[in-house]
PDB file of C-alpha atoms in Angstrom:
ATOM      1  CA  MET A  33     -71.361  13.021 -39.278  1.00 46.00           C
ATOM      2  CA  ALA A  34     -73.811  10.208 -39.585  1.00 46.00           C
ATOM      3  CA  ALA A  35     -71.428   8.703 -42.386  1.00 48.00           C
ATOM      4  CA  PHE A  36     -68.339   9.240 -39.928  1.00 41.00           C
ATOM      5  CA  LEU A  37     -70.200   7.341 -37.100  1.00 41.00           C
ATOM      6  CA  ASP A  38     -70.873   4.924 -39.220  1.00 48.00           C
ATOM      7  CA  HIS A  39     -67.384   4.396 -40.407  1.00 48.00           C
ATOM      8  CA  ASP A  40     -66.301   4.394 -36.845  1.00 50.00           C
ATOM      9  CA  THR A  41     -68.628   1.941 -35.824  1.00 49.00           C
ATOM     10  CA  SER A  42     -67.568  -0.304 -38.439  1.00 51.00           C
ATOM     11  CA  ASN A  43     -64.030  -0.086 -37.253  1.00 50.00           C
ATOM     12  CA  PHE A  44     -65.059  -0.984 -33.873  1.00 44.00           C
ATOM     13  CA  SER A  45     -67.053  -3.923 -34.990  1.00 51.00           C
ATOM     14  CA  HIS A  46     -63.955  -5.039 -37.090  1.00 52.00           C
ATOM     15  CA  LEU A  47     -61.806  -5.138 -34.166  1.00 44.00           C
ATOM     16  CA  LEU A  48     -64.450  -6.955 -32.302  1.00 47.00           C
ATOM     17  CA  THR A  49     -64.473  -9.690 -35.075  1.00 51.00           C
ATOM     18  CA  THR A  50     -60.792  -9.813 -35.218  1.00 51.00           C
ATOM     19  CA  PRO A  51     -59.479 -13.382 -34.291  1.00 58.00           C
ATOM     20  CA  ALA A  52     -57.973 -13.750 -30.939  1.00 56.00           C
ATOM     21  CA  SER A  53     -54.620 -14.743 -32.515  1.00 59.00           C
ATOM     22  CA  LYS A  54     -54.490 -11.493 -34.360  1.00 60.00           C
ATOM     23  CA  LEU A  55     -54.860  -9.519 -31.376  1.00 57.00           C
ATOM     24  CA  SER A  56     -52.196 -11.339 -29.402  1.00 63.00           C
ATOM     25  CA  HIS A  57     -49.788 -10.367 -32.251  1.00 67.00           C
ATOM     26  CA  LEU A  58     -50.566  -6.659 -31.358  1.00 67.00           C
ATOM     27  CA  LEU A  59     -50.927  -7.413 -27.599  1.00 73.00           C
ATOM     28  CA  TYR A  60     -47.596  -9.427 -26.816  1.00 69.00           C
ATOM     29  CA  PRO A  61     -45.204  -6.844 -28.361  1.00 73.00           C
ATOM     30  CA  THR A  62     -46.917  -4.006 -26.571  1.00 73.00           C
ATOM     31  CA  LEU A  63     -46.697  -5.849 -23.092  1.00 72.00           C
ATOM     32  CA  LEU A  64     -42.918  -6.667 -23.789  1.00 71.00           C
ATOM     33  CA  ILE A  65     -42.129  -3.156 -24.593  1.00 75.00           C
ATOM     34  CA  SER A  66     -43.728  -2.063 -21.256  1.00 73.00           C
ATOM     35  CA  ILE A  67     -41.801  -4.273 -19.552  1.00 78.00           C
ATOM     36  CA  LEU A  68     -38.410  -4.223 -21.172  1.00 76.00           C
ATOM     37  CA  LEU A  69     -38.131  -0.446 -21.599  1.00 78.00           C
ATOM     38  CA  PRO A  70     -38.208   0.621 -18.087  1.00 82.00           C
ATOM     39  CA  ALA A  71     -36.070  -2.492 -16.997  1.00 82.00           C
ATOM     40  CA  TYR A  72     -33.517  -1.415 -19.840  1.00 82.00           C
ATOM     41  CA  ARG A  73     -33.565   2.606 -18.329  1.00 88.00           C
ATOM     42  CA  PHE A  74     -33.097   0.944 -15.049  1.00 88.00           C
ATOM     43  CA  ILE A  75     -30.013  -1.044 -15.778  1.00 89.00           C
ATOM     44  CA  LEU A  76     -28.648   1.548 -17.776  1.00 90.00           C
ATOM     45  CA  LYS A  77     -28.776   4.076 -14.931  1.00 93.00           C
ATOM     46  CA  ASP A  78     -27.406   1.528 -12.431  1.00 86.00           C
ATOM     47  CA  TYR A  79     -24.633   0.576 -14.564  1.00 87.00           C
ATOM     48  CA  HIS A  80     -23.651   4.201 -14.886  1.00 91.00           C
ATOM     49  CA  ALA A  81     -23.897   4.381 -11.187  1.00 92.00           C
ATOM     50  CA  PHE A  82     -21.501   1.425 -10.880  1.00 90.00           C
ATOM     51  CA  LEU A  83     -19.061   3.079 -13.385  1.00 91.00           C
ATOM     52  CA  ALA A  84     -19.095   6.531 -11.348  1.00 90.00           C
ATOM     53  CA  LEU A  85     -17.708   4.758  -8.401  1.00 91.00           C
ATOM     54  CA  GLY A  86     -14.213   4.544 -10.071  1.00 88.00           C
ATOM     55  CA  PRO A  87     -11.798   1.709 -10.444  1.00 87.00           C
ATOM     56  CA  GLY A  88     -11.560  -1.061  -7.853  1.00 87.00           C
ATOM     57  CA  GLY A  89     -11.551  -4.590  -7.320  1.00 84.00           C
ATOM     58  CA  THR A  90     -14.052  -5.400 -10.022  1.00 88.00           C
ATOM     59  CA  PRO A  91     -13.114  -4.443 -13.537  1.00 90.00           C
ATOM     60  CA  SER A  92     -15.306  -1.291 -14.768  1.00 90.00           C
ATOM     61  CA  THR A  93     -16.901  -3.264 -17.277  1.00 93.00           C
ATOM     62  CA  PHE A  94     -20.563  -4.718 -18.017  1.00 92.00           C
ATOM     63  CA  ALA A  95     -19.351  -8.194 -17.017  1.00 93.00           C
ATOM     64  CA  GLY A  96     -17.915  -6.597 -13.860  1.00 92.00           C
ATOM     65  CA  TYR A  97     -21.360  -4.824 -13.332  1.00 93.00           C
ATOM     66  CA  LEU A  98     -23.213  -8.145 -13.696  1.00 93.00           C
ATOM     67  CA  ARG A  99     -20.696  -9.864 -11.010  1.00 92.00           C
ATOM     68  CA  VAL A 100     -21.586  -7.108  -8.590  1.00 93.00           C
ATOM     69  CA  THR A 101     -25.133  -7.615  -9.277  1.00 94.00           C
ATOM     70  CA  TYR A 102     -25.105 -10.789  -8.397  1.00 93.00           C
ATOM     71  CA  LEU A 103     -23.184 -10.326  -5.462  1.00 93.00           C
ATOM     72  CA  ARG A 104     -25.951  -7.983  -3.978  1.00 93.00           C
ATOM     73  CA  LEU A 105     -28.083 -11.221  -3.409  1.00 93.00           C
ATOM     74  CA  PHE A 106     -25.474 -12.094  -0.465  1.00 93.00           C
ATOM     75  CA  THR A 107     -25.073  -8.362   1.225  1.00 94.00           C
ATOM     76  CA  ILE A 108     -25.794  -7.997   5.019  1.00 95.00           C
ATOM     77  CA  SER A 109     -29.071  -6.246   6.006  1.00 93.00           C
ATOM     78  CA  ASP A 110     -27.243  -3.637   8.383  1.00 96.00           C
ATOM     79  CA  PRO A 111     -23.891  -2.295   7.838  1.00 96.00           C
ATOM     80  CA  PHE A 112     -23.832  -0.747  11.208  1.00 97.00           C
ATOM     81  CA  GLN A 113     -24.486  -3.975  13.129  1.00 95.00           C
ATOM     82  CA  PRO A 114     -21.064  -4.974  14.552  1.00 94.00           C
ATOM     83  CA  PRO A 115     -19.507  -8.407  13.865  1.00 93.00           C
ATOM     84  CA  SER A 116     -20.074 -11.350  16.291  1.00 90.00           C
ATOM     85  CA  LEU A 117     -18.265 -12.433  18.941  1.00 86.00           C
ATOM     86  CA  ALA A 118     -19.547 -15.718  19.151  1.00 76.00           C
ATOM     87  CA  GLN A 119     -16.273 -17.460  18.754  1.00 77.00           C
ATOM     88  CA  PRO A 120     -13.127 -17.371  20.555  1.00 79.00           C
ATOM     89  CA  THR A 121     -10.855 -14.504  18.997  1.00 86.00           C
ATOM     90  CA  CYS A 122      -7.054 -14.121  18.912  1.00 87.00           C
ATOM     91  CA  PRO A 123      -5.923 -12.025  20.026  1.00 90.00           C
ATOM     92  CA  GLN A 124      -8.708 -12.081  22.725  1.00 87.00           C
ATOM     93  CA  GLY A 125      -8.660  -8.273  23.675  1.00 90.00           C
ATOM     94  CA  SER A 126      -9.364  -5.377  21.517  1.00 94.00           C
ATOM     95  CA  TYR A 127      -6.911  -2.587  20.711  1.00 96.00           C
ATOM     96  CA  LEU A 128      -8.820   0.352  20.904  1.00 96.00           C
ATOM     97  CA  GLN A 129      -9.798   1.526  24.390  1.00 93.00           C
ATOM     98  CA  ARG A 130     -12.032   4.611  23.323  1.00 94.00           C
ATOM     99  CA  LEU A 131     -12.214   6.803  20.238  1.00 97.00           C
ATOM    100  CA  PRO A 132     -13.550  10.418  19.977  1.00 97.00           C
ATOM    101  CA  GLN A 133     -17.126  10.698  18.806  1.00 97.00           C
ATOM    102  CA  ARG A 134     -17.408  11.755  15.081  1.00 97.00           C
ATOM    103  CA  LEU A 135     -19.458  14.860  15.001  1.00 95.00           C
ATOM    104  CA  GLY A 136     -21.940  15.446  12.398  1.00 96.00           C
ATOM    105  CA  PRO A 137     -24.008  13.041   9.902  1.00 97.00           C
ATOM    106  CA  ARG A 138     -22.399   9.945   8.398  1.00 98.00           C
ATOM    107  CA  PRO A 139     -21.613  10.284   4.681  1.00 98.00           C
ATOM    108  CA  MET A 140     -23.239   8.497   2.109  1.00 97.00           C
ATOM    109  CA  THR A 141     -21.647   5.332   0.742  1.00 97.00           C
ATOM    110  CA  ALA A 142     -22.538   3.004  -2.259  1.00 96.00           C
ATOM    111  CA  GLY A 143     -21.349   0.262  -4.106  1.00 95.00           C
ATOM    112  CA  ILE A 144     -19.945  -3.446  -3.442  1.00 94.00           C
ATOM    113  CA  ALA A 145     -16.870  -3.824  -5.422  1.00 92.00           C
ATOM    114  CA  PRO A 146     -16.083  -0.871  -5.265  1.00 94.00           C
ATOM    115  CA  HIS A 147     -17.580   0.233  -2.085  1.00 96.00           C
ATOM    116  CA  ARG A 148     -17.456   3.967  -2.014  1.00 96.00           C
ATOM    117  CA  GLN A 149     -17.908   7.423  -0.041  1.00 97.00           C
ATOM    118  CA  LEU A 150     -20.175   9.468  -1.948  1.00 97.00           C
ATOM    119  CA  ASN A 151     -19.906  12.989  -0.180  1.00 97.00           C
ATOM    120  CA  GLN A 152     -17.968  14.438   2.709  1.00 96.00           C
ATOM    121  CA  LYS A 153     -14.697  13.965   0.375  1.00 95.00           C
ATOM    122  CA  PRO A 154     -11.535  15.934   1.736  1.00 96.00           C
ATOM    123  CA  SER A 155      -9.338  18.258  -0.196  1.00 96.00           C
ATOM    124  CA  LEU A 156      -6.054  17.011  -2.083  1.00 96.00           C
ATOM    125  CA  ASP A 157      -4.084  18.388   0.832  1.00 97.00           C
ATOM    126  CA  LEU A 158      -5.926  16.242   3.204  1.00 97.00           C
ATOM    127  CA  HIS A 159      -5.803  13.164   1.100  1.00 97.00           C
ATOM    128  CA  HIS A 160      -2.181  13.744   0.999  1.00 97.00           C
ATOM    129  CA  ALA A 161      -1.877  14.096   4.601  1.00 97.00           C
ATOM    130  CA  VAL A 162      -3.337  10.513   4.938  1.00 98.00           C
ATOM    131  CA  ARG A 163      -1.082   8.990   2.582  1.00 97.00           C
ATOM    132  CA  LYS A 164       1.904  10.721   4.456  1.00 97.00           C
ATOM    133  CA  ALA A 165       0.643   9.496   7.548  1.00 97.00           C
ATOM    134  CA  LEU A 166       0.425   5.840   6.264  1.00 97.00           C
ATOM    135  CA  HIS A 167       4.042   6.396   4.765  1.00 97.00           C
ATOM    136  CA  SER A 168       5.294   7.405   8.242  1.00 96.00           C
ATOM    137  CA  LEU A 169       3.919   4.550  10.152  1.00 96.00           C
ATOM    138  CA  VAL A 170       5.807   2.189   7.600  1.00 95.00           C
ATOM    139  CA  ALA A 171       9.041   4.346   8.233  1.00 94.00           C
ATOM    140  CA  GLY A 172       8.271   4.065  12.031  1.00 93.00           C
ATOM    141  CA  CYS A 173       8.336   0.248  12.049  1.00 92.00           C
ATOM    142  CA  PRO A 174      10.187  -1.007   9.154  1.00 91.00           C
ATOM    143  CA  SER A 175      10.780  -4.429  10.514  1.00 90.00           C
ATOM    144  CA  LEU A 176       6.992  -4.896  10.664  1.00 93.00           C
ATOM    145  CA  LEU A 177       5.373  -3.136   7.822  1.00 94.00           C
ATOM    146  CA  ARG A 178       5.750  -2.886   4.032  1.00 94.00           C
ATOM    147  CA  LYS A 179       3.942  -0.943   1.586  1.00 94.00           C
ATOM    148  CA  GLY A 180       2.170  -2.075  -1.589  1.00 94.00           C
ATOM    149  CA  ASN A 181      -0.821  -2.411  -4.037  1.00 94.00           C
ATOM    150  CA  SER A 182      -3.890  -3.656  -2.399  1.00 94.00           C
ATOM    151  CA  CYS A 183      -4.654  -7.382  -2.678  1.00 92.00           C
ATOM    152  CA  PHE A 184      -8.564  -6.336  -2.287  1.00 92.00           C
ATOM    153  CA  GLU A 185      -8.566  -3.538  -4.714  1.00 89.00           C
ATOM    154  CA  LYS A 186      -5.439  -4.655  -7.044  1.00 87.00           C
ATOM    155  CA  ASN A 187      -4.325  -0.806  -7.009  1.00 85.00           C
ATOM    156  CA  GLY A 188      -3.876   1.812  -4.310  1.00 89.00           C
ATOM    157  CA  LEU A 189      -1.732   2.113  -1.218  1.00 95.00           C
ATOM    158  CA  ALA A 190      -2.081  -0.457   1.233  1.00 96.00           C
ATOM    159  CA  LEU A 191      -0.041  -1.568   4.505  1.00 97.00           C
ATOM    160  CA  PHE A 192       0.940  -5.174   4.983  1.00 95.00           C
ATOM    161  CA  LEU A 193       2.783  -7.165   7.680  1.00 92.00           C
ATOM    162  CA  SER A 194       6.304  -7.861   6.318  1.00 84.00           C
ATOM    163  CA  ALA A 195       6.702 -10.447   4.166  1.00 64.00           C
ATOM    164  CA  GLY A 196       9.122 -12.203   6.587  1.00 57.00           C
ATOM    165  CA  LEU A 197       6.744 -11.783   9.701  1.00 58.00           C
ATOM    166  CA  HIS A 198       4.907 -14.740  11.091  1.00 52.00           C
ATOM    167  CA  SER A 199       2.508 -14.360  13.910  1.00 49.00           C
ATOM    168  CA  HIS A 200       1.665 -17.361  16.342  1.00 48.00           C
ATOM    169  CA  PRO A 201      -0.840 -17.255  18.893  1.00 47.00           C
ATOM    170  CA  PRO A 202       0.172 -18.612  22.410  1.00 43.00           C
ATOM    171  CA  ASP A 203      -2.060 -21.668  21.813  1.00 44.00           C
ATOM    172  CA  THR A 204      -0.679 -22.953  18.659  1.00 40.00           C
ATOM    173  CA  THR A 205      -3.032 -26.066  18.927  1.00 40.00           C
ATOM    174  CA  ALA A 206      -6.068 -24.062  18.292  1.00 41.00           C
ATOM    175  CA  HIS A 207      -4.376 -22.368  15.323  1.00 39.00           C
ATOM    176  CA  PRO A 208      -1.928 -24.877  13.593  1.00 38.00           C
ATOM    177  CA  ALA A 209       1.036 -22.797  12.437  1.00 40.00           C
ATOM    178  CA  PRO A 210      -0.776 -19.885  10.576  1.00 44.00           C
ATOM    179  CA  SER A 211       1.240 -17.095   8.873  1.00 63.00           C
ATOM    180  CA  HIS A 212      -0.979 -14.535  10.277  1.00 81.00           C
ATOM    181  CA  LEU A 213      -3.251 -14.222  13.182  1.00 87.00           C
ATOM    182  CA  ASN A 214      -6.278 -13.455  10.944  1.00 91.00           C
ATOM    183  CA  PRO A 215      -5.816 -13.651   7.424  1.00 87.00           C
ATOM    184  CA  THR A 216      -7.149 -11.082   5.137  1.00 90.00           C
ATOM    185  CA  CYS A 217      -6.875 -11.062   1.512  1.00 90.00           C
ATOM    186  CA  GLN A 218      -5.180 -14.426   0.340  1.00 87.00           C
ATOM    187  CA  ASP A 219      -3.276 -14.088   3.612  1.00 87.00           C
ATOM    188  CA  THR A 220      -1.035 -11.644   2.217  1.00 90.00           C
ATOM    189  CA  GLY A 221      -0.946  -9.655   5.661  1.00 92.00           C
ATOM    190  CA  GLU A 222      -3.024  -6.722   4.216  1.00 95.00           C
ATOM    191  CA  ILE A 223      -3.895  -4.419   7.130  1.00 96.00           C
ATOM    192  CA  CYS A 224      -5.661  -1.387   5.222  1.00 97.00           C
ATOM    193  CA  HIS A 225      -5.897   0.040   1.615  1.00 97.00           C
ATOM    194  CA  LEU A 226      -6.595   3.601   0.848  1.00 97.00           C
ATOM    195  CA  HIS A 227      -8.955   4.854  -1.571  1.00 96.00           C
ATOM    196  CA  ALA A 228      -7.476   7.432  -4.100  1.00 93.00           C
ATOM    197  CA  THR A 229     -11.184   8.632  -5.252  1.00 93.00           C
ATOM    198  CA  ASP A 230     -12.681   9.561  -1.861  1.00 95.00           C
ATOM    199  CA  SER A 231      -9.712   9.039   0.943  1.00 96.00           C
ATOM    200  CA  SER A 232     -11.804   6.347   2.694  1.00 97.00           C
ATOM    201  CA  MET A 233     -10.160   2.913   3.791  1.00 97.00           C
ATOM    202  CA  HIS A 234     -10.933  -0.528   4.002  1.00 97.00           C
ATOM    203  CA  LEU A 235      -9.364  -2.723   6.771  1.00 97.00           C
ATOM    204  CA  THR A 236     -10.105  -5.356   9.106  1.00 96.00           C
ATOM    205  CA  LEU A 237     -10.691  -5.291  12.985  1.00 97.00           C
ATOM    206  CA  HIS A 238     -11.330  -7.125  16.090  1.00 96.00           C
ATOM    207  CA  PRO A 239     -14.874  -7.516  16.591  1.00 95.00           C
ATOM    208  CA  LEU A 240     -14.958  -4.982  19.669  1.00 96.00           C
ATOM    209  CA  ASP A 241     -12.697  -2.703  17.681  1.00 97.00           C
ATOM    210  CA  ALA A 242     -15.109  -2.789  14.731  1.00 97.00           C
ATOM    211  CA  ALA A 243     -17.931  -2.242  17.298  1.00 97.00           C
ATOM    212  CA  LEU A 244     -16.185   0.675  18.791  1.00 98.00           C
ATOM    213  CA  VAL A 245     -15.702   2.372  15.209  1.00 98.00           C
ATOM    214  CA  ILE A 246     -19.204   2.307  14.248  1.00 98.00           C
ATOM    215  CA  ALA A 247     -20.757   3.226  17.178  1.00 97.00           C
ATOM    216  CA  SER A 248     -18.281   6.189  17.377  1.00 98.00           C
ATOM    217  CA  GLY A 249     -19.534   7.041  13.829  1.00 98.00           C
ATOM    218  CA  TRP A 250     -16.042   6.538  12.272  1.00 98.00           C
ATOM    219  CA  GLY A 251     -17.444   3.931   9.915  1.00 98.00           C
ATOM    220  CA  GLU A 252     -19.421   1.057   8.825  1.00 98.00           C
ATOM    221  CA  ARG A 253     -18.929  -2.661   7.866  1.00 98.00           C
ATOM    222  CA  HIS A 254     -18.632  -3.601   4.195  1.00 97.00           C
ATOM    223  CA  PRO A 255     -21.861  -4.750   2.393  1.00 97.00           C
ATOM    224  CA  LEU A 256     -20.142  -8.275   2.037  1.00 96.00           C
ATOM    225  CA  ALA A 257     -18.202  -8.339   5.216  1.00 96.00           C
ATOM    226  CA  GLY A 258     -18.550 -12.228   6.542  1.00 92.00           C
ATOM    227  CA  CYS A 259     -20.862 -13.207   3.828  1.00 93.00           C
ATOM    228  CA  SER A 260     -20.252 -16.471   2.103  1.00 90.00           C
ATOM    229  CA  ILE A 261     -21.077 -17.837  -1.411  1.00 90.00           C
ATOM    230  CA  HIS A 262     -21.077 -21.455  -2.175  1.00 87.00           C
ATOM    231  CA  GLY A 263     -19.110 -22.198   1.091  1.00 86.00           C
ATOM    232  CA  LYS A 264     -16.432 -19.484   0.356  1.00 88.00           C
ATOM    233  CA  ARG A 265     -16.464 -16.608   2.537  1.00 89.00           C
ATOM    234  CA  LEU A 266     -16.006 -13.244   0.496  1.00 89.00           C
ATOM    235  CA  LEU A 267     -14.694 -11.025   3.024  1.00 93.00           C
ATOM    236  CA  PRO A 268     -13.559 -11.067   6.863  1.00 93.00           C
ATOM    237  CA  SER A 269     -16.472 -10.427   9.100  1.00 93.00           C
ATOM    238  CA  GLY A 270     -14.777  -7.396  10.487  1.00 95.00           C
ATOM    239  CA  PHE A 271     -14.104  -5.989   7.355  1.00 97.00           C
ATOM    240  CA  VAL A 272     -15.034  -1.978   7.727  1.00 98.00           C
ATOM    241  CA  MET A 273     -14.723   1.066   5.724  1.00 98.00           C
ATOM    242  CA  VAL A 274     -13.409   3.898   7.794  1.00 98.00           C
ATOM    243  CA  TYR A 275     -14.824   7.405   6.481  1.00 98.00           C
ATOM    244  CA  ALA A 276     -12.254   9.936   5.161  1.00 98.00           C
ATOM    245  CA  PRO A 277     -11.086  12.752   7.307  1.00 98.00           C
ATOM    246  CA  ARG A 278     -13.043  16.146   7.005  1.00 97.00           C
ATOM    247  CA  GLU A 279     -10.155  18.067   8.686  1.00 96.00           C
ATOM    248  CA  GLU A 280      -6.441  17.384   9.569  1.00 95.00           C
ATOM    249  CA  SER A 281      -7.237  16.735  13.487  1.00 95.00           C
ATOM    250  CA  GLU A 282      -9.445  13.599  12.410  1.00 98.00           C
ATOM    251  CA  VAL A 283      -6.271  12.059  10.658  1.00 98.00           C
ATOM    252  CA  ALA A 284      -4.787  10.793  13.868  1.00 97.00           C
ATOM    253  CA  THR A 285      -7.885   9.177  14.914  1.00 97.00           C
ATOM    254  CA  ILE A 286      -8.053   7.348  11.557  1.00 98.00           C
ATOM    255  CA  MET A 287      -4.215   6.182  12.076  1.00 98.00           C
ATOM    256  CA  GLU A 288      -5.291   4.804  15.536  1.00 97.00           C
ATOM    257  CA  ILE A 289      -7.718   2.597  14.049  1.00 98.00           C
ATOM    258  CA  VAL A 290      -5.212   1.657  11.224  1.00 98.00           C
ATOM    259  CA  LYS A 291      -2.973   0.321  14.053  1.00 97.00           C
ATOM    260  CA  ALA A 292      -5.737  -1.610  15.358  1.00 97.00           C
ATOM    261  CA  GLY A 293      -6.031  -3.367  12.212  1.00 97.00           C
ATOM    262  CA  GLY A 294      -2.649  -4.504  12.535  1.00 95.00           C
ATOM    263  CA  TRP A 295      -3.120  -5.824  15.837  1.00 95.00           C
ATOM    264  CA  TRP A 296      -6.007  -7.956  14.528  1.00 95.00           C
ATOM    265  CA  VAL A 297      -4.065  -9.292  11.365  1.00 94.00           C
ATOM    266  CA  GLY A 298      -0.847  -9.999  13.236  1.00 91.00           C
ATOM    267  CA  GLY A 299      -1.006  -9.326  16.711  1.00 92.00           C
ATOM    268  CA  VAL A 300       1.335  -6.688  16.677  1.00 91.00           C
ATOM    269  CA  ASP A 301       1.254  -3.339  18.594  1.00 92.00           C
ATOM    270  CA  LEU A 302       2.412  -0.688  16.082  1.00 92.00           C
ATOM    271  CA  GLY A 303       1.874   1.928  18.544  1.00 87.00           C
ATOM    272  CA  LYS A 304       4.734   0.757  20.894  1.00 80.00           C
ATOM    273  CA  SER A 305       6.983   0.031  17.911  1.00 72.00           C
ATOM    274  CA  LEU A 306       7.146   3.674  16.882  1.00 69.00           C
TER     275      LEU A 306
END
């Protein structure tokens, strides 16, 4: 026993007499591992969460993940805060007069690009009901609307103002010869697009319509709505996610919100055109 204690004491004494440079060779790798390993685990988990959101406007690659991670620096603090009415709008008035209150809790959402609804997803039949309603809206307004792939998402069903339609506000001096009253994605006239993975939508609304949609529980602003990077605005300030319907009766409400998108983008009343 005494011999064991003497041996243990000698090892401890040896550590005390070890030069600081040798201790640093042991300390620095240990600290590095203790920092890098948790960071690696976090990034890996976060990356897989990004991939789980499915396809969208950002490639489902690690480079796409890094881009989205950078965009997180510029997100709005509260997606339930409506866009500002600080500046004059055209059209001046909103489209929606009222909306029924959406009952129950809001769904969980996540992501930036893509921005997706995580729960309360509808059945395949209900998803087809939404698609059918969008197709019917275009069929009822053939001179105003066309279908195509989303400019924002690069895939998925989207509704646009017709290519030959040019909307001009009454006061053309304030808006010199625009192709649309309020350009959305590259001024393509995109009104809305539907997400195949969760049946939610993105669309751009008049600030007052966006406020009503949010207050009634039907949607929330996109995390980058109205945000700018290096002087370039990424998305319109009224860019809103509208939640997926939970039952067929909610499809009609969602289509009213889509018509409000047409009002904001082109000043057209799709309800009167049917």
